[in-house]
Amino acid sequence: MFSKPSLERAWVLALGLATTGSLVAAGPCDIYASGGTPCVAAHSTTRALYNAYSGRLYQVKRDSDGKTTDISPLSAGGVANAAAQDSFCASTTCLITIIYDQSGRGNHLTQAPPGGFKGPEANGYDNLASAIGAPVTLNGKKAYGVFVSPGTGYRNNAASGTATGDAAEGMYAVLDGTHYNGACCFDYGNAETNSLDTGNGHMEAIYFGDCTSWGSGSGSGPWIMADLENGLFSGVNPRQNTGDPSVSYRFTTAAIKGRPNQWAIRGANAASASSMSTFYSGARPANGYNPMRKEGAIILGIGGDNSNGAQGTFYEGAMTSGYPSDATENAVQADIAAAKYVVTPLTSGPALTIGSSVSLRATTPGYTDRYLVHNSSNGIVTQAVSSSSSSSALKQQATWIVRSALNNNNNNNGNGNSGCVSFESKDQAGRYMRHYNFALQLAADDGTKQMREDATFCPLAPLNNGQQQGGSTHSIRAWNYPTRYLRHYANVAYVASNGGGVHPFDAAASFSEDVSWFVGAGFV
Ligand code: AHR
Ligand code: AHR
Ligand code: AHR
């Protein structure tokens, strides 16, 4: 019916007129409601999903004193108040503790508990996401998405109003199409209420990534698929639907919907006013998927049994009661495009100059004669280095060349730089600083996506405020683990989180100092 984007936009505007009497765009959940398929869960850290919503979007907790605060939209229906987060989290690290449900049903998402798979926290829970991992702008206003690293997950096992059994539902999410992996499972949607794999058909969630353990689409991925439990499906054929294309728009809209013996996969470029495309629409797969046995819990970033090896970024999403029409989803997509998601730098503080030769000196009192050096077994440690008395070999080992981020896909939308960098060894050209099992090491660029992500670091304003060290002090976080910062601990280098982790090097004591580095000229 509304096949042209301009018609959809007009419909969105008309809907706003009809319901509010003023010329404002309706939010995604207003559109779903007017289509007869209201939202029963609405999650976003970036904006209100109802035109009249001015309540809490998400909660952050800061590591300096454990205090929490709620972040709300700047105005009803508007973009999140990112400045409130920035001021609350100044000079410390913050985690996203709650993603509130805007539907009024209380279907909030919190730290996922252990399930069939255990999380990395000491109590088996999954990790929480950093509050600064996924900065963007919406219509020019800054906001933060939810950057899910492996081990991170959110869940609600007691949701109300979500589809159970074979009942109809729909769901959409706006994701980063360049942030994914092949592990199980970066999902958003309907899952088991006990965090266990209770059998085929017990889930119905959006999946995004390039996992090929079950189904796949055409090309090399990533794909939008449905996680229906014990299978990621691109269509009715459990192995492959070539009509499900690889999709990697920087901002990707993904949608899944299902009703008795009918379901669909749809997708679009979230930053373009085009309609959603249908990648599958048809019958349910055989072997336990018809009828469905949905349980109604809600997951984000993990699989039904808490499989938590996947990564991805979530900006907004909702789940409905009833099977939304294609026209309703197209109107939601028009609203997302009108929200104008745009990338913004991942870094803060002064930029590091690409091509420059640098040294990184510790700022922790008592350790300020120590620099980051690689040793002869490719480990990275801190060691005292003196420009006058150290050997030329050691001075070379303490010198790094700043390179454009090896993971050059990381936030740049194909043109422009995120501000993140990689550090190449001065004396071992072609070898770079990377993390592996969270320890730093020197490794060759083997061209793999994993190596390139592990070798990408994002400089930030220093957590110790640059105390006593002058203007070139930086804290430097891992691109793929925004909670983890380049740190020395017992004179060995890691990417470490600010307390809470199971590793000794994640200790909160001395964190701000240990992760603040004076970046000066290289020795050679
Ligand atoms: O369906 C794929 C995955 O299989 C589910 O997310 C998980 O519960 C199971 O391991
Ligand atoms: O350092 C953490 C992870 O450890 C890296 O991302 C991965 O390469 C390794 O498994
Ligand atoms: O790396 C030296 C010291 O070791 C760090 O400052 C401290 O956190 C750890 O005990």
XYZ file of C-alpha atoms and ligand atoms in Angstrom:
554
model
C 0.000 0.000 0.000
C 2.702 2.486 1.007
C 5.389 1.432 -1.417
C 6.983 4.862 -1.812
C 9.119 6.278 1.001
C 7.558 9.722 0.627
C 4.108 8.242 1.172
C 5.303 6.455 4.281
C 6.787 9.647 5.664
C 3.514 11.431 4.990
C 1.662 8.660 6.782
C 3.941 8.977 9.792
C 3.404 12.732 9.873
C -0.357 12.342 9.411
C -0.457 9.892 12.283
C 1.334 12.438 14.464
C -1.209 15.071 13.436
C -4.156 12.816 14.136
C -3.030 11.803 17.606
C -1.452 14.983 18.931
C -2.878 17.782 16.828
C 0.597 19.061 15.984
C 2.983 18.303 13.155
C 5.288 15.818 14.895
C 6.451 12.390 13.833
C 5.037 9.433 15.766
C 7.498 7.088 17.439
C 7.914 3.441 16.404
C 5.596 2.193 19.144
C 2.900 4.748 18.264
C 3.065 3.393 14.720
C 2.845 -0.242 15.860
C -0.156 0.662 18.061
C -2.007 2.397 15.251
C -1.384 -0.705 13.121
C -3.173 -2.818 15.749
C 0.026 -4.509 16.978
C 1.087 -2.567 20.086
C 4.541 -2.773 21.627
C 4.750 -4.973 24.712
C 8.425 -4.160 25.216
C 10.328 -1.093 23.990
C 14.045 -0.715 24.674
C 16.411 2.044 23.651
C 19.339 3.883 25.163
C 19.266 6.421 22.333
C 15.707 7.812 22.220
C 12.093 7.581 23.258
C 10.138 5.089 21.151
C 6.757 6.769 21.832
C 6.086 10.357 20.914
C 4.829 11.141 24.431
C 7.454 9.161 26.369
C 9.604 11.207 28.705
C 10.419 8.550 31.322
C 13.605 6.644 32.054
C 15.525 5.152 29.124
C 18.375 3.440 30.953
C 20.356 3.362 34.176
C 24.135 3.688 34.464
C 26.356 2.807 37.411
C 29.708 4.495 37.932
C 32.660 2.548 39.236
C 34.190 5.341 41.362
C 31.523 5.108 44.096
C 28.981 2.541 42.847
C 26.225 5.175 42.508
C 23.560 4.901 39.792
C 21.559 7.432 37.800
C 18.742 7.217 35.261
C 19.073 8.752 31.810
C 15.866 10.142 30.244
C 15.099 11.850 26.933
C 15.920 15.561 26.548
C 12.210 16.083 25.876
C 9.134 13.873 25.392
C 9.688 11.649 22.375
C 13.258 12.890 22.061
C 16.882 11.792 22.119
C 18.577 10.563 25.327
C 20.278 13.127 27.551
C 23.835 11.923 26.893
C 25.274 15.034 28.565
C 23.764 13.855 31.870
C 25.636 10.562 31.469
C 28.872 12.322 30.501
C 28.774 14.524 33.579
C 27.806 11.661 35.943
C 30.592 9.448 34.517
C 33.307 12.135 34.253
C 36.783 10.805 35.203
C 35.493 7.307 35.907
C 33.996 4.331 34.066
C 30.274 3.577 33.838
C 28.247 0.481 32.992
C 24.708 0.230 31.621
C 22.858 -1.562 34.441
C 19.212 -1.372 33.290
C 17.593 -0.791 29.901
C 14.084 0.306 30.854
C 10.954 -0.856 29.071
C 9.085 2.147 27.684
C 5.851 0.190 27.056
C 4.643 0.575 30.639
C 4.754 -3.176 31.266
C 7.938 -3.110 33.309
C 9.785 -5.441 30.924
C 13.186 -3.987 31.793
C 16.436 -5.661 30.753
C 19.088 -6.273 33.417
C 22.334 -8.246 33.758
C 21.694 -11.750 32.393
C 21.898 -14.567 34.958
C 23.801 -17.810 34.372
C 21.990 -20.387 32.236
C 23.086 -23.435 30.279
C 26.158 -21.311 29.717
C 27.738 -19.372 32.577
C 28.728 -15.739 32.312
C 32.265 -14.479 33.030
C 31.399 -12.810 36.347
C 32.338 -14.675 39.518
C 28.651 -15.439 40.144
C 28.120 -16.726 36.585
C 26.220 -13.623 35.476
C 27.105 -12.027 32.142
C 29.009 -8.767 31.979
C 27.296 -5.402 31.659
C 28.077 -3.134 28.705
C 30.211 -0.006 28.994
C 28.138 3.167 28.831
C 30.497 4.704 26.229
C 31.070 1.834 23.784
C 28.710 2.976 21.034
C 28.423 6.772 20.711
C 26.294 8.123 17.842
C 24.278 11.185 16.994
C 20.548 11.296 16.215
C 19.583 14.416 14.298
C 22.881 15.898 15.503
C 22.324 15.067 19.196
C 24.744 12.701 20.925
C 23.500 9.402 22.354
C 24.989 6.037 23.310
C 24.013 2.571 22.091
C 24.720 -0.750 23.821
C 28.050 -2.238 22.650
C 27.948 -5.962 23.431
C 31.364 -7.638 23.749
C 31.652 -11.414 24.093
C 30.476 -12.250 27.625
C 27.968 -9.368 27.799
C 24.229 -9.996 28.081
C 20.879 -8.621 29.301
C 17.688 -10.524 30.036
C 14.217 -10.486 31.569
C 12.937 -13.940 32.494
C 9.642 -12.661 33.922
C 8.330 -10.467 31.111
C 4.611 -9.772 30.836
C 2.551 -9.479 27.660
C 5.118 -11.015 25.312
C 4.001 -13.839 23.001
C 3.874 -17.374 24.402
C 3.144 -20.670 22.651
C 2.218 -20.096 19.017
C 0.879 -16.570 19.586
C 1.708 -13.885 17.013
C 4.401 -11.277 17.584
C 6.754 -8.946 15.770
C 10.042 -7.304 16.700
C 12.599 -4.926 15.265
C 16.023 -3.676 16.280
C 18.478 -1.050 15.015
C 21.985 -2.556 15.053
C 25.544 -1.764 13.903
C 25.923 -3.855 10.747
C 29.729 -3.690 11.002
C 29.961 -5.101 14.558
C 29.342 -8.850 14.689
C 31.061 -12.189 14.913
C 30.403 -15.860 14.229
C 29.794 -16.999 17.794
C 26.421 -17.807 19.331
C 24.395 -15.611 19.562
C 23.847 -11.859 19.254
C 20.051 -11.906 19.674
C 17.177 -9.600 20.612
C 13.771 -11.082 21.246
C 11.758 -13.921 22.750
C 13.503 -16.747 24.666
C 13.236 -19.265 27.478
C 12.225 -18.135 30.964
C 14.792 -20.406 32.687
C 17.899 -19.496 30.602
C 18.156 -23.124 29.432
C 17.742 -24.727 26.007
C 14.274 -26.238 26.445
C 13.920 -27.371 22.834
C 13.109 -26.441 19.249
C 10.588 -23.634 18.845
C 11.057 -22.231 22.356
C 12.603 -19.004 21.032
C 11.804 -16.399 18.393
C 14.473 -13.710 18.334
C 16.345 -11.520 15.858
C 19.868 -12.869 15.282
C 22.637 -10.798 13.631
C 26.095 -12.093 12.734
C 28.010 -14.509 10.516
C 27.577 -17.711 12.489
C 27.310 -20.675 10.103
C 26.831 -23.449 12.692
C 23.164 -23.661 11.676
C 21.659 -21.736 8.769
C 23.059 -18.924 6.639
C 22.068 -16.626 3.801
C 23.879 -15.656 0.604
C 27.426 -14.300 0.517
C 29.749 -14.408 3.515
C 27.506 -12.587 5.989
C 26.629 -11.079 8.327
C 22.968 -12.031 8.056
C 19.725 -11.206 9.790
C 18.296 -14.565 10.833
C 15.784 -15.876 13.372
C 16.987 -17.739 16.452
C 14.185 -20.295 16.914
C 16.276 -22.419 19.364
C 18.719 -25.094 18.273
C 18.906 -23.249 14.998
C 19.536 -19.882 13.365
C 17.145 -19.814 10.399
C 17.368 -17.777 7.187
C 14.159 -19.366 5.867
C 12.239 -22.641 5.879
C 15.264 -24.653 4.757
C 17.375 -25.233 7.882
C 20.669 -24.766 5.983
C 20.281 -21.891 3.578
C 17.962 -19.328 2.022
C 19.909 -17.508 -0.707
C 17.205 -14.823 -0.584
C 18.588 -13.725 2.780
C 21.442 -11.403 1.743
C 24.554 -10.362 3.607
C 23.641 -7.041 5.251
C 26.244 -4.683 6.684
C 24.793 -1.189 6.681
C 26.506 0.769 9.462
C 22.994 1.253 10.857
C 20.869 -1.774 10.054
C 17.177 -2.243 10.780
C 16.359 -5.912 11.397
C 12.867 -7.346 11.866
C 11.440 -10.795 12.598
C 7.750 -11.640 12.975
C 5.835 -14.858 13.471
C 2.297 -16.271 13.734
C 0.896 -19.804 13.294
C 2.816 -21.442 10.418
C 3.971 -18.096 9.016
C 7.013 -15.996 9.769
C 9.220 -13.418 8.072
C 12.670 -11.833 8.077
C 12.921 -8.203 6.933
C 15.707 -5.627 6.888
C 16.740 -2.175 5.725
C 19.407 0.493 5.864
C 18.372 2.305 9.052
C 19.907 5.538 7.766
C 17.981 5.638 4.494
C 14.337 6.402 3.849
C 13.847 3.231 1.801
C 11.241 0.584 2.710
C 12.126 -2.632 4.471
C 12.976 -5.545 2.170
C 11.542 -8.994 2.803
C 14.281 -11.654 2.954
C 11.926 -14.507 3.857
C 8.186 -14.840 4.313
C 6.534 -18.228 4.519
C 6.049 -21.469 6.365
C 7.702 -22.582 9.587
C 10.594 -25.076 9.444
C 9.844 -28.721 10.260
C 10.960 -30.654 13.357
C 9.449 -28.883 16.305
C 9.045 -25.341 14.984
C 5.335 -25.646 14.065
C 3.531 -24.929 16.270
C 5.963 -22.726 18.181
C 6.380 -23.030 21.947
C 7.527 -19.518 22.740
C 8.133 -18.799 26.420
C 8.127 -14.988 26.468
C 11.390 -14.053 28.212
C 13.420 -11.258 26.569
C 17.128 -11.488 25.704
C 19.679 -9.012 24.383
C 23.168 -9.991 23.197
C 22.978 -13.696 24.094
C 21.328 -16.955 23.034
C 18.402 -18.654 24.748
C 20.642 -20.768 26.990
C 22.861 -17.740 27.745
C 25.423 -18.652 25.071
C 27.466 -15.463 25.313
C 30.319 -15.609 22.790
C 28.799 -13.145 20.338
C 29.270 -9.407 19.815
C 27.141 -6.677 18.316
C 25.664 -3.238 18.977
C 22.037 -2.477 19.834
C 20.585 1.031 19.597
C 16.835 0.496 19.880
C 14.236 -2.230 19.497
C 10.730 -3.287 20.382
C 8.519 -6.362 20.521
C 4.826 -6.360 19.661
C 1.687 -8.278 20.424
C 0.268 -9.461 17.073
C 1.828 -9.845 13.620
C 2.657 -6.365 12.266
C 1.798 -5.637 8.640
C 4.584 -4.874 6.188
C 3.147 -1.350 5.853
C 3.369 -0.814 9.621
C 7.001 -1.979 9.614
C 7.776 0.254 6.636
C 6.379 3.216 8.577
C 8.554 2.260 11.573
C 11.561 2.135 9.229
C 10.671 5.631 7.911
C 10.606 6.881 11.494
C 14.038 5.326 12.190
C 15.476 6.973 9.060
C 13.998 10.311 10.192
C 15.810 9.889 13.542
C 19.033 10.265 11.477
C 21.564 7.955 13.101
C 25.122 9.132 12.265
C 28.528 7.959 13.520
C 30.590 10.147 15.863
C 34.204 9.649 17.076
C 34.860 6.933 19.647
C 37.672 8.945 21.199
C 38.051 11.954 23.480
C 40.957 14.214 24.394
C 43.752 15.152 21.981
C 44.206 12.832 18.970
C 47.336 10.725 18.550
C 49.118 11.658 15.318
C 49.080 8.852 12.759
C 52.648 7.970 11.743
C 54.225 9.488 14.854
C 56.775 7.598 16.923
C 55.709 7.463 20.594
C 56.524 6.009 23.984
C 53.931 5.240 26.681
C 55.054 5.937 30.237
C 53.223 4.809 33.385
C 51.767 7.547 35.583
C 51.116 5.500 38.746
C 53.172 7.055 41.582
C 56.227 4.871 42.171
C 56.223 3.540 38.605
C 56.763 6.695 36.553
C 60.158 5.590 35.214
C 58.496 2.617 33.474
C 57.454 2.434 29.832
C 55.449 -0.076 27.800
C 57.971 -2.392 26.133
C 57.717 -5.657 24.315
C 60.071 -8.339 25.557
C 61.866 -11.031 23.551
C 58.985 -13.498 23.902
C 56.364 -11.097 22.482
C 54.993 -10.251 25.920
C 54.295 -6.610 26.763
C 55.386 -5.348 30.161
C 56.501 -2.134 31.829
C 60.185 -1.580 32.355
C 62.395 1.362 33.349
C 63.911 2.974 30.259
C 66.380 5.845 30.186
C 67.142 7.819 27.052
C 70.741 8.330 28.245
C 71.698 4.984 29.757
C 69.407 2.276 28.265
C 70.605 0.115 25.391
C 69.476 1.015 21.938
C 67.703 -2.370 21.750
C 65.568 -1.543 24.809
C 64.840 1.959 23.518
C 63.548 0.406 20.287
C 61.405 -2.061 22.248
C 59.862 0.919 24.074
C 59.048 2.790 20.852
C 55.769 2.430 18.940
C 54.504 3.850 15.662
C 50.911 5.126 15.765
C 48.972 3.628 12.845
C 45.426 4.034 11.595
C 43.300 1.438 13.361
C 43.818 -2.002 11.823
C 40.097 -2.525 12.324
C 39.451 0.278 9.859
C 35.792 -0.651 9.684
C 35.187 0.204 13.285
C 33.128 3.363 13.193
C 33.835 5.066 9.950
C 30.875 4.358 7.706
C 33.340 3.901 4.859
C 34.710 7.450 4.966
C 36.347 9.121 7.907
C 38.125 7.891 10.958
C 36.875 6.887 14.378
C 39.997 8.276 16.095
C 41.038 4.786 17.224
C 44.579 3.610 16.412
C 46.927 0.636 16.366
C 50.501 0.565 17.741
C 53.173 -0.988 15.520
C 56.482 -2.099 17.018
C 59.429 0.116 16.029
C 61.963 -2.717 15.804
C 59.605 -5.420 14.550
C 57.785 -3.864 11.613
C 54.465 -5.549 10.824
C 53.941 -6.606 14.437
C 51.399 -4.798 16.547
C 50.225 -4.491 20.132
C 47.134 -6.677 20.609
C 45.288 -8.307 23.493
C 44.722 -12.028 23.800
C 42.928 -13.488 26.816
C 43.131 -9.837 27.946
C 46.950 -9.861 28.170
C 48.858 -7.587 25.793
C 51.236 -9.176 23.342
C 53.071 -8.369 20.122
C 51.632 -10.134 17.086
C 51.860 -10.033 13.309
C 48.918 -8.637 11.391
C 47.647 -11.902 9.936
C 44.747 -10.114 8.275
C 42.077 -11.789 10.379
C 39.135 -9.809 11.681
C 39.925 -11.019 15.225
C 43.548 -9.798 15.103
C 42.523 -6.453 13.642
C 39.850 -5.898 16.278
C 42.179 -6.999 19.107
C 44.863 -4.576 17.833
C 42.562 -1.527 17.770
C 42.697 0.882 20.717
C 40.739 4.052 21.331
C 42.461 6.958 23.188
C 40.311 8.799 25.727
C 40.775 11.665 28.148
C 42.797 10.245 31.066
C 40.887 8.766 34.008
C 43.443 10.308 36.398
C 42.705 13.738 34.845
C 46.302 13.936 33.654
C 47.469 14.686 37.190
C 51.133 15.652 37.410
C 51.767 14.373 33.904
C 50.822 17.233 31.595
C 48.603 17.441 28.568
C 49.576 14.262 26.716
C 48.142 11.791 29.191
C 45.597 9.357 27.785
C 43.573 6.410 28.922
C 43.333 3.958 26.057
C 40.533 1.400 25.785
C 40.234 -1.784 23.740
C 37.948 -1.229 20.730
C 36.157 -4.555 21.096
C 35.940 -4.447 24.915
C 34.976 -0.857 25.821
C 34.994 -1.727 29.549
C 38.685 -2.721 29.252
C 41.566 -0.248 29.326
C 45.286 -0.637 28.646
C 46.707 -1.174 32.141
C 49.867 -2.265 33.916
C 49.415 -4.653 36.808
C 52.391 -6.209 38.605
C 54.379 -4.561 35.785
C 52.648 -6.629 33.059
C 50.297 -5.064 30.473
C 46.644 -6.064 30.106
C 43.314 -4.715 28.959
C 41.546 -4.510 32.310
C 38.118 -3.619 33.642
C 37.585 -1.321 36.602
C 36.857 -3.879 39.308
C 34.230 -6.593 39.256
C 36.052 -9.038 37.037
C 37.450 -12.428 37.964
C 41.028 -11.546 36.991
C 43.507 -10.057 39.510
C 44.433 -7.443 36.904
C 40.822 -6.152 36.997
C 41.374 -4.868 40.558
C 39.713 -1.512 41.225
C 42.585 -0.273 43.430
C 44.890 2.081 41.536
C 42.851 1.573 38.309
C 42.655 5.246 37.279
C 46.415 5.672 37.639
C 47.359 2.320 36.080
C 45.291 3.068 32.930
C 46.599 6.624 32.445
C 49.660 6.826 30.188
C 51.890 9.738 29.350
C 52.302 9.566 25.578
C 55.589 11.230 24.662
C 58.045 11.084 21.784
C 59.525 7.704 20.874
C 63.095 7.002 21.958
C 64.310 6.427 18.405
O 19.437 -21.583 18.351
C 20.762 -21.246 18.537
C 21.199 -21.405 19.961
O 21.209 -22.763 20.323
C 20.327 -20.798 21.022
O 20.402 -19.385 21.119
C 20.855 -21.453 22.244
O 19.912 -21.522 23.286
C 21.261 -22.839 21.755
O 22.572 -23.101 22.143
O 41.765 -10.607 24.786
C 40.423 -11.073 24.786
C 40.174 -12.083 23.688
O 41.000 -13.213 23.855
C 40.489 -11.638 22.310
O 39.533 -10.775 21.757
C 40.563 -12.953 21.572
O 41.394 -12.897 20.451
C 41.086 -13.909 22.604
O 40.276 -15.017 22.679
O 52.036 -2.558 37.690
C 52.480 -2.095 38.982
C 51.386 -2.189 40.035
O 50.928 -3.517 40.208
C 50.123 -1.444 39.762
O 50.216 -0.081 39.947
C 49.203 -2.063 40.750
O 47.857 -1.929 40.387
C 49.641 -3.499 40.803
O 49.758 -3.916 42.134
